[in-house]
Every structure is written in C-alpha cells, then in structure tokens.
PDB file of N, CA, C and O in Angstrom:
ATOM      1  N   MET A  21     -21.763 101.429   2.771  1.00 67.00           N
ATOM      2  CA  MET A  21     -20.855 102.403   3.197  1.00 67.00           C
ATOM      3  C   MET A  21     -19.650 101.632   3.589  1.00 67.00           C
ATOM      4  O   MET A  21     -18.559 102.546   3.441  1.00 67.00           O
ATOM      5  N   ILE A  22     -20.013 100.425   4.724  1.00 71.00           N
ATOM      6  CA  ILE A  22     -18.470 100.271   4.989  1.00 71.00           C
ATOM      7  C   ILE A  22     -17.380  99.580   3.880  1.00 71.00           C
ATOM      8  O   ILE A  22     -16.649  99.510   3.838  1.00 71.00           O
ATOM      9  N   LYS A  23     -18.525  98.864   3.109  1.00 74.00           N
ATOM     10  CA  LYS A  23     -17.496  98.364   1.861  1.00 74.00           C
ATOM     11  C   LYS A  23     -16.951  99.341   0.716  1.00 74.00           C
ATOM     12  O   LYS A  23     -15.687  99.302   0.599  1.00 74.00           O
ATOM     13  N   LEU A  24     -17.682 100.705   0.513  1.00 69.00           N
ATOM     14  CA  LEU A  24     -17.172 101.921   0.535  1.00 69.00           C
ATOM     15  C   LEU A  24     -15.398 102.656   1.019  1.00 69.00           C
ATOM     16  O   LEU A  24     -14.469 102.408   0.684  1.00 69.00           O
ATOM     17  N   LEU A  25     -15.768 102.367   2.327  1.00 64.00           N
ATOM     18  CA  LEU A  25     -14.879 102.787   3.533  1.00 64.00           C
ATOM     19  C   LEU A  25     -13.476 101.582   3.310  1.00 64.00           C
ATOM     20  O   LEU A  25     -12.513 101.722   3.039  1.00 64.00           O
ATOM     21  N   ALA A  26     -13.750 100.105   3.155  1.00 67.00           N
ATOM     22  CA  ALA A  26     -13.218  99.191   3.327  1.00 67.00           C
ATOM     23  C   ALA A  26     -12.025  99.442   2.148  1.00 67.00           C
ATOM     24  O   ALA A  26     -10.691  99.279   1.627  1.00 67.00           O
ATOM     25  N   LEU A  27     -12.923  99.879   0.712  1.00 71.00           N
ATOM     26  CA  LEU A  27     -12.300  99.901  -0.669  1.00 71.00           C
ATOM     27  C   LEU A  27     -11.241 101.020  -0.426  1.00 71.00           C
ATOM     28  O   LEU A  27     -10.579 101.039  -1.441  1.00 71.00           O
ATOM     29  N   HIS A  28     -11.169 102.304   0.252  1.00 68.00           N
ATOM     30  CA  HIS A  28     -10.734 103.121   0.414  1.00 68.00           C
ATOM     31  C   HIS A  28      -9.379 103.286   0.857  1.00 68.00           C
ATOM     32  O   HIS A  28      -8.168 103.764   0.945  1.00 68.00           O
ATOM     33  N   ILE A  29      -9.325 102.075   1.930  1.00 73.00           N
ATOM     34  CA  ILE A  29      -8.241 101.936   2.824  1.00 73.00           C
ATOM     35  C   ILE A  29      -6.903 101.214   1.912  1.00 73.00           C
ATOM     36  O   ILE A  29      -7.787 100.224   1.446  1.00 73.00           O
ATOM     37  N   ASP A  30      -5.384 102.056   1.986  1.00 77.00           N
ATOM     38  CA  ASP A  30      -4.558 101.216   1.601  1.00 77.00           C
ATOM     39  C   ASP A  30      -3.488 101.577   2.388  1.00 77.00           C
ATOM     40  O   ASP A  30      -3.353 102.435   3.414  1.00 77.00           O
ATOM     41  N   GLY A  31      -2.288 101.354   1.599  1.00 80.00           N
ATOM     42  CA  GLY A  31      -1.099 101.289   2.408  1.00 80.00           C
ATOM     43  C   GLY A  31      -0.991 102.732   2.597  1.00 80.00           C
ATOM     44  O   GLY A  31      -0.327 103.396   3.684  1.00 80.00           O
ATOM     45  N   TYR A  32      -0.842 103.780   1.889  1.00 80.00           N
ATOM     46  CA  TYR A  32      -0.741 105.021   1.765  1.00 80.00           C
ATOM     47  C   TYR A  32      -1.760 105.833   2.661  1.00 80.00           C
ATOM     48  O   TYR A  32      -1.382 106.634   3.319  1.00 80.00           O
ATOM     49  N   VAL A  33      -2.941 105.077   2.771  1.00 80.00           N
ATOM     50  CA  VAL A  33      -4.129 105.777   4.069  1.00 80.00           C
ATOM     51  C   VAL A  33      -3.277 105.594   5.468  1.00 80.00           C
ATOM     52  O   VAL A  33      -3.403 106.656   6.048  1.00 80.00           O
ATOM     53  N   ILE A  34      -3.254 104.284   5.467  1.00 82.00           N
ATOM     54  CA  ILE A  34      -2.505 103.909   6.729  1.00 82.00           C
ATOM     55  C   ILE A  34      -1.371 104.794   7.205  1.00 82.00           C
ATOM     56  O   ILE A  34      -1.134 105.157   8.183  1.00 82.00           O
ATOM     57  N   LEU A  35      -0.433 105.111   6.270  1.00 85.00           N
ATOM     58  CA  LEU A  35       0.916 105.588   6.291  1.00 85.00           C
ATOM     59  C   LEU A  35       0.717 107.016   6.269  1.00 85.00           C
ATOM     60  O   LEU A  35       1.218 107.613   7.629  1.00 85.00           O
ATOM     61  N   PHE A  36      -0.503 107.850   5.550  1.00 83.00           N
ATOM     62  CA  PHE A  36      -0.616 109.103   5.783  1.00 83.00           C
ATOM     63  C   PHE A  36      -1.275 109.300   7.777  1.00 83.00           C
ATOM     64  O   PHE A  36      -1.071 110.142   8.017  1.00 83.00           O
ATOM     65  N   GLY A  37      -2.214 108.583   7.500  1.00 84.00           N
ATOM     66  CA  GLY A  37      -2.567 108.467   9.084  1.00 84.00           C
ATOM     67  C   GLY A  37      -1.610 108.760   9.889  1.00 84.00           C
ATOM     68  O   GLY A  37      -1.764 109.469  11.288  1.00 84.00           O
ATOM     69  N   ALA A  38      -0.816 107.749  10.284  1.00 88.00           N
ATOM     70  CA  ALA A  38       0.211 107.343  11.011  1.00 88.00           C
ATOM     71  C   ALA A  38       1.077 108.293  11.396  1.00 88.00           C
ATOM     72  O   ALA A  38       1.409 108.965  12.214  1.00 88.00           O
ATOM     73  N   VAL A  39       1.233 109.433  10.174  1.00 89.00           N
ATOM     74  CA  VAL A  39       2.685 110.517  10.289  1.00 89.00           C
ATOM     75  C   VAL A  39       1.600 111.368  11.166  1.00 89.00           C
ATOM     76  O   VAL A  39       1.979 112.742  11.541  1.00 89.00           O
ATOM     77  N   ALA A  40       0.501 111.895  10.631  1.00 88.00           N
ATOM     78  CA  ALA A  40      -0.592 112.812  11.298  1.00 88.00           C
ATOM     79  C   ALA A  40      -0.572 112.610  12.563  1.00 88.00           C
ATOM     80  O   ALA A  40      -0.693 113.663  13.067  1.00 88.00           O
ATOM     81  N   VAL A  41      -0.969 111.412  12.956  1.00 90.00           N
ATOM     82  CA  VAL A  41      -0.823 111.092  14.356  1.00 90.00           C
ATOM     83  C   VAL A  41       0.028 111.632  15.529  1.00 90.00           C
ATOM     84  O   VAL A  41       0.300 112.139  16.676  1.00 90.00           O
ATOM     85  N   ALA A  42       1.185 111.188  14.651  1.00 91.00           N
ATOM     86  CA  ALA A  42       2.752 111.158  14.808  1.00 91.00           C
ATOM     87  C   ALA A  42       2.888 112.695  15.085  1.00 91.00           C
ATOM     88  O   ALA A  42       3.466 112.764  16.069  1.00 91.00           O
ATOM     89  N   ALA A  43       2.628 113.622  14.134  1.00 89.00           N
ATOM     90  CA  ALA A  43       2.905 115.130  14.145  1.00 89.00           C
ATOM     91  C   ALA A  43       2.233 115.827  15.220  1.00 89.00           C
ATOM     92  O   ALA A  43       2.858 116.338  16.071  1.00 89.00           O
ATOM     93  N   PHE A  44       0.865 115.229  15.714  1.00 90.00           N
ATOM     94  CA  PHE A  44       0.252 116.081  16.318  1.00 90.00           C
ATOM     95  C   PHE A  44       0.695 115.650  17.878  1.00 90.00           C
ATOM     96  O   PHE A  44       0.622 116.225  18.303  1.00 90.00           O
ATOM     97  N   TRP A  45       1.020 114.142  18.278  1.00 89.00           N
ATOM     98  CA  TRP A  45       1.342 113.769  19.659  1.00 89.00           C
ATOM     99  C   TRP A  45       2.834 114.610  19.739  1.00 89.00           C
ATOM    100  O   TRP A  45       3.052 115.319  20.594  1.00 89.00           O
ATOM    101  N   PHE A  46       3.871 115.042  18.664  1.00 88.00           N
ATOM    102  CA  PHE A  46       5.015 115.547  18.955  1.00 88.00           C
ATOM    103  C   PHE A  46       4.927 116.980  19.013  1.00 88.00           C
ATOM    104  O   PHE A  46       5.330 117.729  19.678  1.00 88.00           O
ATOM    105  N   ALA A  47       3.965 117.636  18.345  1.00 87.00           N
ATOM    106  CA  ALA A  47       3.621 118.925  18.486  1.00 87.00           C
ATOM    107  C   ALA A  47       3.045 119.482  20.039  1.00 87.00           C
ATOM    108  O   ALA A  47       3.077 120.286  20.617  1.00 87.00           O
ATOM    109  N   ILE A  48       2.091 118.339  20.401  1.00 87.00           N
ATOM    110  CA  ILE A  48       1.829 118.489  21.912  1.00 87.00           C
ATOM    111  C   ILE A  48       2.885 118.437  23.033  1.00 87.00           C
ATOM    112  O   ILE A  48       2.833 119.041  23.791  1.00 87.00           O
ATOM    113  N   GLN A  49       3.796 117.430  22.539  1.00 87.00           N
ATOM    114  CA  GLN A  49       4.881 117.047  23.501  1.00 87.00           C
ATOM    115  C   GLN A  49       5.912 118.175  23.774  1.00 87.00           C
ATOM    116  O   GLN A  49       6.546 118.849  24.403  1.00 87.00           O
ATOM    117  N   LEU A  50       6.098 119.164  22.299  1.00 84.00           N
ATOM    118  CA  LEU A  50       6.985 120.327  22.063  1.00 84.00           C
ATOM    119  C   LEU A  50       6.162 121.100  22.975  1.00 84.00           C
ATOM    120  O   LEU A  50       7.049 122.190  23.906  1.00 84.00           O
ATOM    121  N   CYS A  51       4.805 121.342  23.203  1.00 81.00           N
ATOM    122  CA  CYS A  51       4.198 122.627  23.357  1.00 81.00           C
ATOM    123  C   CYS A  51       4.386 122.307  25.601  1.00 81.00           C
ATOM    124  O   CYS A  51       4.529 123.180  25.991  1.00 81.00           O
ATOM    125  N   TRP A  52       4.289 121.398  25.645  1.00 82.00           N
ATOM    126  CA  TRP A  52       4.294 120.442  27.277  1.00 82.00           C
ATOM    127  C   TRP A  52       5.945 121.049  27.564  1.00 82.00           C
ATOM    128  O   TRP A  52       6.169 121.289  28.672  1.00 82.00           O
ATOM    129  N   SER A  53       6.796 120.848  27.000  1.00 81.00           N
ATOM    130  CA  SER A  53       8.269 120.840  26.973  1.00 81.00           C
ATOM    131  C   SER A  53       8.731 122.392  26.969  1.00 81.00           C
ATOM    132  O   SER A  53       9.615 122.615  27.477  1.00 81.00           O
ATOM    133  N   ALA A  54       7.651 123.302  26.902  1.00 77.00           N
ATOM    134  CA  ALA A  54       7.998 124.552  26.658  1.00 77.00           C
ATOM    135  C   ALA A  54       8.648 125.295  27.653  1.00 77.00           C
ATOM    136  O   ALA A  54       8.601 126.075  28.236  1.00 77.00           O
ATOM    137  N   ALA A  55       7.659 124.509  28.938  1.00 79.00           N
ATOM    138  CA  ALA A  55       7.561 125.737  30.494  1.00 79.00           C
ATOM    139  C   ALA A  55       9.064 125.664  31.435  1.00 79.00           C
ATOM    140  O   ALA A  55      10.110 124.667  31.040  1.00 79.00           O
ATOM    141  N   GLY A  56       9.063 127.123  31.184  1.00 82.00           N
ATOM    142  CA  GLY A  56      10.311 127.289  32.250  1.00 82.00           C
ATOM    143  C   GLY A  56      11.405 127.251  31.129  1.00 82.00           C
ATOM    144  O   GLY A  56      12.881 127.306  32.102  1.00 82.00           O
ATOM    145  N   LYS A  57      11.293 127.391  30.016  1.00 82.00           N
ATOM    146  CA  LYS A  57      12.633 127.457  29.382  1.00 82.00           C
ATOM    147  C   LYS A  57      12.748 129.075  28.865  1.00 82.00           C
ATOM    148  O   LYS A  57      12.313 129.816  29.232  1.00 82.00           O
ATOM    149  N   ARG A  58      14.110 129.381  28.129  1.00 89.00           N
ATOM    150  CA  ARG A  58      14.125 130.573  27.592  1.00 89.00           C
ATOM    151  C   ARG A  58      13.536 131.119  26.658  1.00 89.00           C
ATOM    152  O   ARG A  58      12.844 130.044  26.087  1.00 89.00           O
ATOM    153  N   TRP A  59      13.026 132.350  26.333  1.00 87.00           N
ATOM    154  CA  TRP A  59      12.463 132.716  24.954  1.00 87.00           C
ATOM    155  C   TRP A  59      12.605 132.088  23.859  1.00 87.00           C
ATOM    156  O   TRP A  59      11.913 131.935  23.324  1.00 87.00           O
ATOM    157  N   TYR A  60      14.120 131.726  23.480  1.00 88.00           N
ATOM    158  CA  TYR A  60      14.433 131.535  22.548  1.00 88.00           C
ATOM    159  C   TYR A  60      14.085 129.612  22.400  1.00 88.00           C
ATOM    160  O   TYR A  60      13.735 129.374  21.462  1.00 88.00           O
ATOM    161  N   GLY A  61      14.241 129.320  23.158  1.00 85.00           N
ATOM    162  CA  GLY A  61      13.706 127.896  23.380  1.00 85.00           C
ATOM    163  C   GLY A  61      12.144 127.781  23.129  1.00 85.00           C
ATOM    164  O   GLY A  61      11.959 126.547  22.360  1.00 85.00           O
ATOM    165  N   VAL A  62      11.398 128.278  23.821  1.00 86.00           N
ATOM    166  CA  VAL A  62      10.272 128.340  23.860  1.00 86.00           C
ATOM    167  C   VAL A  62       9.580 128.732  21.996  1.00 86.00           C
ATOM    168  O   VAL A  62       8.663 128.178  21.880  1.00 86.00           O
ATOM    169  N   VAL A  63      10.157 129.802  21.570  1.00 89.00           N
ATOM    170  CA  VAL A  63      10.135 130.272  20.277  1.00 89.00           C
ATOM    171  C   VAL A  63      10.380 129.325  19.292  1.00 89.00           C
ATOM    172  O   VAL A  63       9.223 128.888  18.214  1.00 89.00           O
ATOM    173  N   GLY A  64      11.645 128.720  19.286  1.00 88.00           N
ATOM    174  CA  GLY A  64      11.996 127.302  18.756  1.00 88.00           C
ATOM    175  C   GLY A  64      10.952 126.016  18.579  1.00 88.00           C
ATOM    176  O   GLY A  64      10.564 125.696  17.733  1.00 88.00           O
ATOM    177  N   ARG A  65      10.370 125.843  20.054  1.00 85.00           N
ATOM    178  CA  ARG A  65       9.474 124.769  20.026  1.00 85.00           C
ATOM    179  C   ARG A  65       8.294 125.157  19.650  1.00 85.00           C
ATOM    180  O   ARG A  65       7.434 124.536  18.966  1.00 85.00           O
ATOM    181  N   LEU A  66       7.748 126.086  19.444  1.00 87.00           N
ATOM    182  CA  LEU A  66       6.422 126.571  19.166  1.00 87.00           C
ATOM    183  C   LEU A  66       6.369 126.660  17.746  1.00 87.00           C
ATOM    184  O   LEU A  66       5.420 126.099  17.003  1.00 87.00           O
ATOM    185  N   VAL A  67       7.812 127.364  17.160  1.00 90.00           N
ATOM    186  CA  VAL A  67       7.587 127.197  15.685  1.00 90.00           C
ATOM    187  C   VAL A  67       7.824 125.674  15.224  1.00 90.00           C
ATOM    188  O   VAL A  67       7.276 125.031  14.215  1.00 90.00           O
ATOM    189  N   GLY A  68       8.509 124.970  15.911  1.00 89.00           N
ATOM    190  CA  GLY A  68       8.124 123.216  15.593  1.00 89.00           C
ATOM    191  C   GLY A  68       6.964 122.666  15.536  1.00 89.00           C
ATOM    192  O   GLY A  68       6.473 121.885  14.744  1.00 89.00           O
ATOM    193  N   ALA A  69       6.399 122.978  16.834  1.00 89.00           N
ATOM    194  CA  ALA A  69       4.865 122.395  16.991  1.00 89.00           C
ATOM    195  C   ALA A  69       4.272 122.773  16.071  1.00 89.00           C
ATOM    196  O   ALA A  69       3.050 122.333  15.134  1.00 89.00           O
ATOM    197  N   LEU A  70       3.954 124.406  15.551  1.00 90.00           N
ATOM    198  CA  LEU A  70       2.891 124.888  14.587  1.00 90.00           C
ATOM    199  C   LEU A  70       3.913 123.947  13.098  1.00 90.00           C
ATOM    200  O   LEU A  70       2.731 123.579  12.252  1.00 90.00           O
ATOM    201  N   ALA A  71       4.823 123.885  13.076  1.00 91.00           N
ATOM    202  CA  ALA A  71       5.366 122.844  11.406  1.00 91.00           C
ATOM    203  C   ALA A  71       4.754 121.637  11.608  1.00 91.00           C
ATOM    204  O   ALA A  71       4.002 121.266  10.933  1.00 91.00           O
ATOM    205  N   LEU A  72       4.789 120.870  12.843  1.00 91.00           N
ATOM    206  CA  LEU A  72       4.249 119.509  13.164  1.00 91.00           C
ATOM    207  C   LEU A  72       2.875 119.693  12.821  1.00 91.00           C
ATOM    208  O   LEU A  72       2.079 118.656  12.171  1.00 91.00           O
ATOM    209  N   VAL A  73       2.082 120.869  13.384  1.00 90.00           N
ATOM    210  CA  VAL A  73       0.819 120.809  13.041  1.00 90.00           C
ATOM    211  C   VAL A  73       0.245 121.104  11.598  1.00 90.00           C
ATOM    212  O   VAL A  73      -0.808 120.200  11.175  1.00 90.00           O
ATOM    213  N   GLY A  74       0.881 121.494  10.991  1.00 91.00           N
ATOM    214  CA  GLY A  74       0.766 122.112   9.601  1.00 91.00           C
ATOM    215  C   GLY A  74       0.723 120.496   9.156  1.00 91.00           C
ATOM    216  O   GLY A  74       0.201 120.156   7.964  1.00 91.00           O
ATOM    217  N   LEU A  75       1.941 119.817   9.400  1.00 90.00           N
ATOM    218  CA  LEU A  75       2.342 118.388   8.323  1.00 90.00           C
ATOM    219  C   LEU A  75       1.120 117.788   8.912  1.00 90.00           C
ATOM    220  O   LEU A  75       0.504 116.965   7.738  1.00 90.00           O
ATOM    221  N   GLY A  76       1.079 117.620  10.188  1.00 88.00           N
ATOM    222  CA  GLY A  76      -0.718 116.920  10.234  1.00 88.00           C
ATOM    223  C   GLY A  76      -1.836 116.840   9.899  1.00 88.00           C
ATOM    224  O   GLY A  76      -2.484 115.883   9.139  1.00 88.00           O
ATOM    225  N   VAL A  77      -2.171 118.314   9.491  1.00 89.00           N
ATOM    226  CA  VAL A  77      -3.179 118.552   8.506  1.00 89.00           C
ATOM    227  C   VAL A  77      -3.317 118.290   7.089  1.00 89.00           C
ATOM    228  O   VAL A  77      -4.007 117.561   6.388  1.00 89.00           O
ATOM    229  N   VAL A  78      -1.731 118.312   6.444  1.00 89.00           N
ATOM    230  CA  VAL A  78      -1.890 117.774   5.339  1.00 89.00           C
ATOM    231  C   VAL A  78      -1.817 116.674   5.185  1.00 89.00           C
ATOM    232  O   VAL A  78      -2.349 115.973   4.378  1.00 89.00           O
ATOM    233  N   MET A  79      -1.473 115.620   6.230  1.00 86.00           N
ATOM    234  CA  MET A  79      -1.686 114.383   6.027  1.00 86.00           C
ATOM    235  C   MET A  79      -2.730 113.716   6.169  1.00 86.00           C
ATOM    236  O   MET A  79      -3.604 112.734   5.568  1.00 86.00           O
ATOM    237  N   ILE A  80      -3.803 114.591   6.861  1.00 85.00           N
ATOM    238  CA  ILE A  80      -5.270 114.393   7.199  1.00 85.00           C
ATOM    239  C   ILE A  80      -5.873 114.588   5.630  1.00 85.00           C
ATOM    240  O   ILE A  80      -6.721 113.772   5.363  1.00 85.00           O
ATOM    241  N   PHE A  81      -5.454 115.536   5.116  1.00 85.00           N
ATOM    242  CA  PHE A  81      -5.824 116.014   3.502  1.00 85.00           C
ATOM    243  C   PHE A  81      -5.688 115.046   2.923  1.00 85.00           C
ATOM    244  O   PHE A  81      -6.690 114.188   2.062  1.00 85.00           O
ATOM    245  N   PHE A  82      -4.495 114.274   2.983  1.00 81.00           N
ATOM    246  CA  PHE A  82      -4.278 112.930   1.956  1.00 81.00           C
ATOM    247  C   PHE A  82      -4.625 111.858   2.368  1.00 81.00           C
ATOM    248  O   PHE A  82      -5.347 111.175   1.347  1.00 81.00           O
ATOM    249  N   THR A  83      -5.156 112.023   3.720  1.00 79.00           N
ATOM    250  CA  THR A  83      -5.746 110.492   4.083  1.00 79.00           C
ATOM    251  C   THR A  83      -7.283 110.572   3.607  1.00 79.00           C
ATOM    252  O   THR A  83      -7.890 109.586   3.310  1.00 79.00           O
ATOM    253  N   ALA A  84      -7.550 112.123   3.707  1.00 79.00           N
ATOM    254  CA  ALA A  84      -9.108 111.678   3.177  1.00 79.00           C
ATOM    255  C   ALA A  84      -9.240 111.873   1.560  1.00 79.00           C
ATOM    256  O   ALA A  84     -10.313 110.984   1.197  1.00 79.00           O
ATOM    257  N   PHE A  85      -8.668 112.592   1.003  1.00 80.00           N
ATOM    258  CA  PHE A  85      -8.717 113.000  -0.596  1.00 80.00           C
ATOM    259  C   PHE A  85      -7.809 112.100  -1.545  1.00 80.00           C
ATOM    260  O   PHE A  85      -7.719 111.822  -2.338  1.00 80.00           O
ATOM    261  N   GLY A  86      -6.880 111.182  -0.633  1.00 70.00           N
ATOM    262  CA  GLY A  86      -5.873 110.681  -1.811  1.00 70.00           C
ATOM    263  C   GLY A  86      -5.029 111.467  -1.841  1.00 70.00           C
ATOM    264  O   GLY A  86      -4.789 112.525  -1.950  1.00 70.00           O
ATOM    265  N   THR A  87      -3.852 110.665  -2.790  1.00 61.00           N
ATOM    266  CA  THR A  87      -2.594 111.297  -3.365  1.00 61.00           C
ATOM    267  C   THR A  87      -2.676 112.620  -4.840  1.00 61.00           C
ATOM    268  O   THR A  87      -3.829 111.880  -5.522  1.00 61.00           O
TER     269      THR A  87
END
C-alpha cells in the first residue's frame, strides 16, 4: 500500500495539496478578520472565504483523483 501511495505522489499532487491548504488557511483568516467590520466588509470576507473553501475542495479532489 505504501508503494502505491508513493507512486501516486508527483509534482501535481504536491502542488494541488499546497494550494488546498493555503486556500483553507486564508479562508479561516478571512473569517477571523470579519469581527467588528461593517456589514459589506463582513459579506465580502464571507464570499471570499466561501470561494477559497470551494477552491480547497476542488484541489483536494484533484489531489485524490488526479487531473
């Protein structure tokens, strides 16, 4: 099983995984920075966070199943 996992890992898997982790991290940071902002600032941050979470989910899909 480890051999199959090692054969699956290549540059794209590492790249897509890194993009997914970064997208989730920035989404969390956007949510934390929404406190005390005006309503349109909160809405903008939430829309950005949702977009980044969507990007992270897509990158995890590509990481798991390939391109």
